[in-house]
Short mmCIF file of C-alpha atoms and ligand atoms in Angstrom, two decimals:
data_model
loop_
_atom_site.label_atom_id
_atom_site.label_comp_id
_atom_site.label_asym_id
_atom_site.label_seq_id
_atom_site.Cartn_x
_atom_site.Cartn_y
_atom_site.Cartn_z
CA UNK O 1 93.66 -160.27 51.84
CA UNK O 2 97.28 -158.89 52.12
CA UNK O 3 97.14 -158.00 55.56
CA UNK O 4 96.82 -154.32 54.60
CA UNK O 5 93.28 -153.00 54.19
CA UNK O 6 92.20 -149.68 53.07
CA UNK O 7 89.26 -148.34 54.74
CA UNK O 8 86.85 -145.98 52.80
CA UNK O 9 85.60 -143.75 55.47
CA UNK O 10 82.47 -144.62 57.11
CA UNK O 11 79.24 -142.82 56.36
CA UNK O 12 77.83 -140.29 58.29
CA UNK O 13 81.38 -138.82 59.90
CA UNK O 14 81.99 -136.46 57.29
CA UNK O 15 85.38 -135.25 56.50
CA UNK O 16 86.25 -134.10 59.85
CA UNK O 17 89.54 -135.88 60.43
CA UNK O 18 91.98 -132.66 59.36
CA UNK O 19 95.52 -134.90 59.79
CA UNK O 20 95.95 -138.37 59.16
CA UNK O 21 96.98 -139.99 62.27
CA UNK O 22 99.78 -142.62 62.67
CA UNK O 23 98.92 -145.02 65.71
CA UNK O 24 100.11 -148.34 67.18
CA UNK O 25 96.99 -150.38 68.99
CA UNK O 26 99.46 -153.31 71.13
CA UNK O 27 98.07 -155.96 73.64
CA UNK O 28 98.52 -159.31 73.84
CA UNK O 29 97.34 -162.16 71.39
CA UNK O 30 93.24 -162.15 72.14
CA UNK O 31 93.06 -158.58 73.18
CA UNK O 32 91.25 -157.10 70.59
CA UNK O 33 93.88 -155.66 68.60
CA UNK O 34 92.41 -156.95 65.17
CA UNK O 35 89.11 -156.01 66.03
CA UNK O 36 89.98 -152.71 67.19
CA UNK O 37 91.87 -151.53 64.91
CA UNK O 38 89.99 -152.53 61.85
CA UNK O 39 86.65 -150.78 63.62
CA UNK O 40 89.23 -147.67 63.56
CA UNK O 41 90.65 -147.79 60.72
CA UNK O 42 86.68 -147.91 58.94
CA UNK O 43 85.87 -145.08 60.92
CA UNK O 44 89.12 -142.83 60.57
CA UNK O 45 89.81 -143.67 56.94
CA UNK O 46 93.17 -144.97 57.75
CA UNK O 47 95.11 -148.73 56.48
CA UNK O 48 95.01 -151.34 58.97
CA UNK O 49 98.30 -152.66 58.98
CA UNK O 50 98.47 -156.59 60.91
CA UNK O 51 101.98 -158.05 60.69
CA UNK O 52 100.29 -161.26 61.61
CA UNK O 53 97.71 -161.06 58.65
CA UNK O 54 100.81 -160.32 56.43
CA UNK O 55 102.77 -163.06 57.42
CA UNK O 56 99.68 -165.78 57.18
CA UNK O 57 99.28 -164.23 53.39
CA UNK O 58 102.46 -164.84 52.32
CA UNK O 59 102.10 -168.48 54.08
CA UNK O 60 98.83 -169.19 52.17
CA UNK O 61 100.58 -167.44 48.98
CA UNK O 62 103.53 -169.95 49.71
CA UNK O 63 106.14 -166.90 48.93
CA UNK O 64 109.67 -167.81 49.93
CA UNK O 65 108.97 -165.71 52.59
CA UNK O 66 105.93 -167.83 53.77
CA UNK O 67 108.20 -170.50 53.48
CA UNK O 68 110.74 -168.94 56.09
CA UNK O 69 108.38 -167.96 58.72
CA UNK O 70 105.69 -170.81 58.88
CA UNK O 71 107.70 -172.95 61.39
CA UNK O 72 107.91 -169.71 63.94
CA UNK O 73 104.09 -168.78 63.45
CA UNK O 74 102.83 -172.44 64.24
CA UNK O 75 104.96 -172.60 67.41
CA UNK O 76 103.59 -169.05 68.47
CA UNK O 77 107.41 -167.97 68.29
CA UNK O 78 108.11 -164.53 67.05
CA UNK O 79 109.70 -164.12 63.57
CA UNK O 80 112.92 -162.93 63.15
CA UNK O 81 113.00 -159.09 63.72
CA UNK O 82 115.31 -158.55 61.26
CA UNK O 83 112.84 -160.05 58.69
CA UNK O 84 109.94 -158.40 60.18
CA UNK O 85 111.28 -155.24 60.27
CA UNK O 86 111.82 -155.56 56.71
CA UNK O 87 108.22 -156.72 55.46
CA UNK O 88 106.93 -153.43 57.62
CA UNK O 89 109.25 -151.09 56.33
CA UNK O 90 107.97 -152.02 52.61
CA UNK O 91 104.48 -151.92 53.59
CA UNK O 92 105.17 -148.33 55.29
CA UNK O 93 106.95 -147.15 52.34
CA UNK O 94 104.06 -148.02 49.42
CA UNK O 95 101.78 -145.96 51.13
CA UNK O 96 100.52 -142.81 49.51
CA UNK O 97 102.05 -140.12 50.99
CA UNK O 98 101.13 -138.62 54.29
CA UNK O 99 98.34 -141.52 54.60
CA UNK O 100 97.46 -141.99 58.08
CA UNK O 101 97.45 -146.13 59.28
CA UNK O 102 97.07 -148.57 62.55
CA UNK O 103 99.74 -150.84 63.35
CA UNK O 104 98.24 -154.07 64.60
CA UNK O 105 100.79 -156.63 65.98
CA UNK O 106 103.99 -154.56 65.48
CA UNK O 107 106.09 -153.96 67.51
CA UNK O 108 106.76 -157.12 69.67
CA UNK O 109 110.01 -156.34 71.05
CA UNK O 110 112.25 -153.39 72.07
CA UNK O 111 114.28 -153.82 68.83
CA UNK O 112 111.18 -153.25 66.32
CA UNK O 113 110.26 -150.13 68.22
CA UNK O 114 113.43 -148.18 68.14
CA UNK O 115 113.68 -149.63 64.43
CA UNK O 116 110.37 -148.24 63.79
CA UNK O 117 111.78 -144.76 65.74
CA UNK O 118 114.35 -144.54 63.40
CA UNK O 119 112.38 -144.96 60.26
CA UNK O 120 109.68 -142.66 61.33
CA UNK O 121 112.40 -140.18 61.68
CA UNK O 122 114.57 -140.62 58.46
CA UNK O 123 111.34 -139.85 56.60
CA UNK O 124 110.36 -136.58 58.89
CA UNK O 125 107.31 -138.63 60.57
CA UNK O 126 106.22 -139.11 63.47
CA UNK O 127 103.92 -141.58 65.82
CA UNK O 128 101.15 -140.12 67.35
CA UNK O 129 99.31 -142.46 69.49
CA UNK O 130 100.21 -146.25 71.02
CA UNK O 131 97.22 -147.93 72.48
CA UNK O 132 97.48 -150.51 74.91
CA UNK O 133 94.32 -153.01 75.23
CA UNK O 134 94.76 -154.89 78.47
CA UNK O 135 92.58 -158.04 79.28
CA UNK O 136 93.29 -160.44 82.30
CA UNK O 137 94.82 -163.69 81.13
CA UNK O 138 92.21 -166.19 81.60
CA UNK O 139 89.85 -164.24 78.91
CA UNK O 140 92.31 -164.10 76.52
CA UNK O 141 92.64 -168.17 76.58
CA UNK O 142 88.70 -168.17 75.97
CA UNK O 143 88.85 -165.67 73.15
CA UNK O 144 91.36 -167.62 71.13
CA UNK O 145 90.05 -171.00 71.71
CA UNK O 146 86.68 -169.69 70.00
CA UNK O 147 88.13 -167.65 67.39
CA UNK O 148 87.17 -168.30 63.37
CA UNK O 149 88.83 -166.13 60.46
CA UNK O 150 87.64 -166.22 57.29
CA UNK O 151 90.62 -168.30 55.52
CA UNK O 152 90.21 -165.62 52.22
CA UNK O 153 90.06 -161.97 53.53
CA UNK O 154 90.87 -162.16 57.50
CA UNK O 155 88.02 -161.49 58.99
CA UNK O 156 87.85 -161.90 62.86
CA UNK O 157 84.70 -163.64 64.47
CA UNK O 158 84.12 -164.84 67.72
CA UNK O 159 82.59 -164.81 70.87
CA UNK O 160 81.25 -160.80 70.54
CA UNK O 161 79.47 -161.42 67.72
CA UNK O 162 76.73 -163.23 69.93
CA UNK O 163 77.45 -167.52 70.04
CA UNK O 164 76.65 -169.54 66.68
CA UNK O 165 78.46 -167.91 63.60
CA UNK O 166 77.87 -169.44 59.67
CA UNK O 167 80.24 -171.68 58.45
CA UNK O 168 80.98 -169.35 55.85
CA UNK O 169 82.67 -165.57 56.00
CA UNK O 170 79.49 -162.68 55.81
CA UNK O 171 81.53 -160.50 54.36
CA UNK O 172 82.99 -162.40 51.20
CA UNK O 173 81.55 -165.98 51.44
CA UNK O 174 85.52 -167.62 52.32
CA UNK O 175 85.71 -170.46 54.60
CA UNK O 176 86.12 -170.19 58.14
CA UNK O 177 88.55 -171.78 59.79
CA UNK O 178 90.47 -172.12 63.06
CA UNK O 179 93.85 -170.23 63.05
CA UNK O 180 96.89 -172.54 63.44
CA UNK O 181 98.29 -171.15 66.39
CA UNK O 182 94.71 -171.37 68.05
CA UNK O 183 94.42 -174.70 68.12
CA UNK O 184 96.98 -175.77 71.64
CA UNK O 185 96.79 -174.70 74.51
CA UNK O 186 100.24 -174.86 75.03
CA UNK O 187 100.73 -172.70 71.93
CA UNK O 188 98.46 -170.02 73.14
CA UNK O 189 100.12 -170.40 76.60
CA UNK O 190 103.31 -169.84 74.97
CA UNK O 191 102.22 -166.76 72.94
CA UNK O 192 100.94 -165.43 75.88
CA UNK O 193 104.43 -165.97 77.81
CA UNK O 194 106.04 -164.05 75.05
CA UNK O 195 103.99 -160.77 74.98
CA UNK O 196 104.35 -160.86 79.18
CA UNK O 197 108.25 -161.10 79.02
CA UNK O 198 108.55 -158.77 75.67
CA UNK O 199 106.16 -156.51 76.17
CA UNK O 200 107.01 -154.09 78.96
CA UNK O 201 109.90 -152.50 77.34
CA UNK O 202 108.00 -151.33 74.70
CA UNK O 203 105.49 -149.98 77.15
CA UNK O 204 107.75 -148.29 79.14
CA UNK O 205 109.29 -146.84 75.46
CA UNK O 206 106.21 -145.09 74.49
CA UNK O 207 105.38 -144.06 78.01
CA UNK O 208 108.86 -142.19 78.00
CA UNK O 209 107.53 -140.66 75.21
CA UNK O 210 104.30 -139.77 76.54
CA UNK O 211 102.61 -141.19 73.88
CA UNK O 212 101.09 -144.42 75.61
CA UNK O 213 97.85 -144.74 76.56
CA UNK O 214 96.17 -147.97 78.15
CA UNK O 215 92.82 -149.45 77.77
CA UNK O 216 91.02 -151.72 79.70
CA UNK O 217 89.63 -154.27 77.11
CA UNK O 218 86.55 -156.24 78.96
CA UNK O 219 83.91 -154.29 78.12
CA UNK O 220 82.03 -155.11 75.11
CA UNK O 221 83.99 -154.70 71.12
CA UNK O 222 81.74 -151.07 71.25
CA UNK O 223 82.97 -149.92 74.74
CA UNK O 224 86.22 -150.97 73.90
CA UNK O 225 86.39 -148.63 70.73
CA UNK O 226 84.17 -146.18 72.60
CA UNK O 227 86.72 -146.25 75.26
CA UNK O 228 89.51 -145.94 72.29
CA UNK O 229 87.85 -142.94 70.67
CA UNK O 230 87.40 -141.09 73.64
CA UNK O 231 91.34 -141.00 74.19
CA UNK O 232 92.05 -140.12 70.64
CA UNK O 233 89.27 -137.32 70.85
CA UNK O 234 90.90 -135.50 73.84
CA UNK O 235 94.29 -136.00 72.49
CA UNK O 236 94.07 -134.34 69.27
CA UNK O 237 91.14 -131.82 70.26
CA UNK O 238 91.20 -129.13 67.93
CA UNK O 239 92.95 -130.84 65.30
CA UNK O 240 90.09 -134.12 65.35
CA UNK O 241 86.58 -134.42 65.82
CA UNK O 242 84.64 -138.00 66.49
CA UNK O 243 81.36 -138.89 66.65
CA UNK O 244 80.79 -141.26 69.73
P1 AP5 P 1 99.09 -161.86 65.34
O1 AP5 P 1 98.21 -162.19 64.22
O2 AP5 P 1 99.45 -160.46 65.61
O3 AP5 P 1 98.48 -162.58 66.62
P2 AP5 P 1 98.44 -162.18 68.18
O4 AP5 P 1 99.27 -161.08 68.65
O5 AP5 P 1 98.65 -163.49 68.83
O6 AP5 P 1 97.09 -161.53 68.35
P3 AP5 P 1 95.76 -162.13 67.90
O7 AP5 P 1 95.54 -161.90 66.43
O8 AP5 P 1 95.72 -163.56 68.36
O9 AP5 P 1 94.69 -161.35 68.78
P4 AP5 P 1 94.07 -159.90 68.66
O10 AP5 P 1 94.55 -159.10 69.82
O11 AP5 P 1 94.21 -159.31 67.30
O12 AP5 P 1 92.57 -160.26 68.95
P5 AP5 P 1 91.29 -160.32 67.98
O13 AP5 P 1 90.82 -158.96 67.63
O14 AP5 P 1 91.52 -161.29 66.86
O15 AP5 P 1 100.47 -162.66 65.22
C1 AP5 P 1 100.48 -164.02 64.88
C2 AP5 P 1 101.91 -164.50 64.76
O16 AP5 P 1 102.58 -163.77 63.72
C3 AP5 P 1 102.81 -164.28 65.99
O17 AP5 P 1 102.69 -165.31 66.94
C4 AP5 P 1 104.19 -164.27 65.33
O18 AP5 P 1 104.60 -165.56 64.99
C5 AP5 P 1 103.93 -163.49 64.04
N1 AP5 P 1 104.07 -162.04 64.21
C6 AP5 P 1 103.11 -161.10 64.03
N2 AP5 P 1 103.60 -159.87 64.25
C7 AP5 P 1 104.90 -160.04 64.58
C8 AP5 P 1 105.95 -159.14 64.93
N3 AP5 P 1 105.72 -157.82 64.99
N4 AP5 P 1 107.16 -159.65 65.22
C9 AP5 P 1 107.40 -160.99 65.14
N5 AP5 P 1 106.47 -161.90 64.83
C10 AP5 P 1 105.22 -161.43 64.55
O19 AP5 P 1 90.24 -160.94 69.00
C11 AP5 P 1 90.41 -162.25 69.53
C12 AP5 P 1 89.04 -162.93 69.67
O20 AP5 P 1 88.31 -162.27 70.69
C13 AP5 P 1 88.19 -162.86 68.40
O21 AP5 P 1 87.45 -164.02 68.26
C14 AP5 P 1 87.27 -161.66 68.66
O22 AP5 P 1 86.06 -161.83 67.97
C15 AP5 P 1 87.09 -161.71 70.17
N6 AP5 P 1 86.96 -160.38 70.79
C16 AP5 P 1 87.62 -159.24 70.46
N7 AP5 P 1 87.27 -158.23 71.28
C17 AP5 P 1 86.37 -158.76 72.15
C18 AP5 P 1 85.63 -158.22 73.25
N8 AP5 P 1 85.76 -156.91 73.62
N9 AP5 P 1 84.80 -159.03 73.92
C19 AP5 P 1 84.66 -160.36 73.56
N10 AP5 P 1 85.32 -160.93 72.52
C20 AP5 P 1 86.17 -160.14 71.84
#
């Protein structure tokens, strides 16, 4: 997987979604964001777009670009903005236009959102949604230390999906495996650090926009998306419906 995946709508829904919505789903690593926004993204027919699952594809790919970032992703540093920026503004711009996506992991600092501002805006678009998933820091340590993805197309499991999981992915039969940056403590103590002392800019950003809306993400993976849904159904009223 390429870190970008196209969900077919999900059965059932219908074609009710009349606009293709644009949305950022932020938190910090162990929140949910993955899961979210792929759960989303099945059910709103929109790409889920992970920076993070781009950047570990062009590690596994070994792409010179894999090559420039793997030393920042084991140490749960934050790549470069200026390449970042970069990898996400190609992504955006091979999209069919007018199709609606999820940002998952991007932005992660102040400089990436007004970036991201400024794109939006040379191409006459517009955000319409940033979703915040908070969860208190000593379940986010538990999350991560239990995580698996499957090492060929991403897929999350973990501690929701009810204990023992296979060795091998359900979904495509890839191996599971324990993501680098999982593995220390002190690595996921220092990821955490980062999204505490980067992170409230970017809040405050969208909230100055009005656009910010925060979730509280310890329920279970369906009350957190019910939760999510609910927001995006009063928001765009008239213009969405959801099935919930
Ligand atoms: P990235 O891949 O974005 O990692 P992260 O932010 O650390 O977030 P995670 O993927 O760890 O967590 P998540 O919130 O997606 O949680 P998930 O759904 O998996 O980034 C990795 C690295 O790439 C960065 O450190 C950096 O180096 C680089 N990078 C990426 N984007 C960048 C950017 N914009 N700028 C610069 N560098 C960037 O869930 C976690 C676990 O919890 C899973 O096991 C899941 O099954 C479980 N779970 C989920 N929801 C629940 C629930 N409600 N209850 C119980 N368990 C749950």
């Amino acid at each position: 997987e390429d870190g970008i995946r196209d969900q077919p709508r999900s059965r059932g829904l219908g074609d009710v979604y009349k606009r293709q919505l644009q949305l950022i789903v932020m938190g910090p690593p162990g929140s949910g964001k993955g899961t979210q926004s792929l759960a989303l993204a099945t059910d709103i027919g929109a790409m889920h777009i992970s920076t993070g699952d781009l950047f570990r594809h062009h590690e596994r790919s070994a792409t010179s670009l894999g090559d420039q970032i793997q030393g920042f992703m084991k140490k749960g540093d934050l790549v470069p903005d200026h390449i970042t920026i970069a990898m996400l503004k190609d992504k955006i711009e091979s999209l069919p236009d007018g199709k609606g996506y999820i940002l998952d992991g991007f932005p992660r600092t102040l400089n990436q959102a007004i970036s991201f501002d400024e794109m939006l805006t040379a191409g006459s678009s517009k955000l319409d949604l940033v979703i915040c998933i908070d969860v208190p820091e000593r379940q986010l340590e538990h999350r991560l230390l239990r995580r698996m993805i499957c090492a060929e197309c991403s897929l999350v499991y973990g501690s929701h999906v009810g204990g023992e999981y296979d060795e091998y992915c359900k979904n495509c039969g890839g191996e599971l495996q324990k993501r680098v940056d999982d593995s220390d403590k002190e690595v996921i103590g220092h990821r955490l650090k980062k999204y505490l002392d980067l992170s409230l800019p970017i809040i405050d950003h969208y909230q100055t926009h009005g656009i910010l809306h925060r979730i509280d993400g310890t329920g279970s993976v369906t009350e957190v998306t019910t939760a999510i849904k609910r927001v995006l159904a009063s928001t765009f009223k008239g213009t969405l419906s959801f099935n919930y």
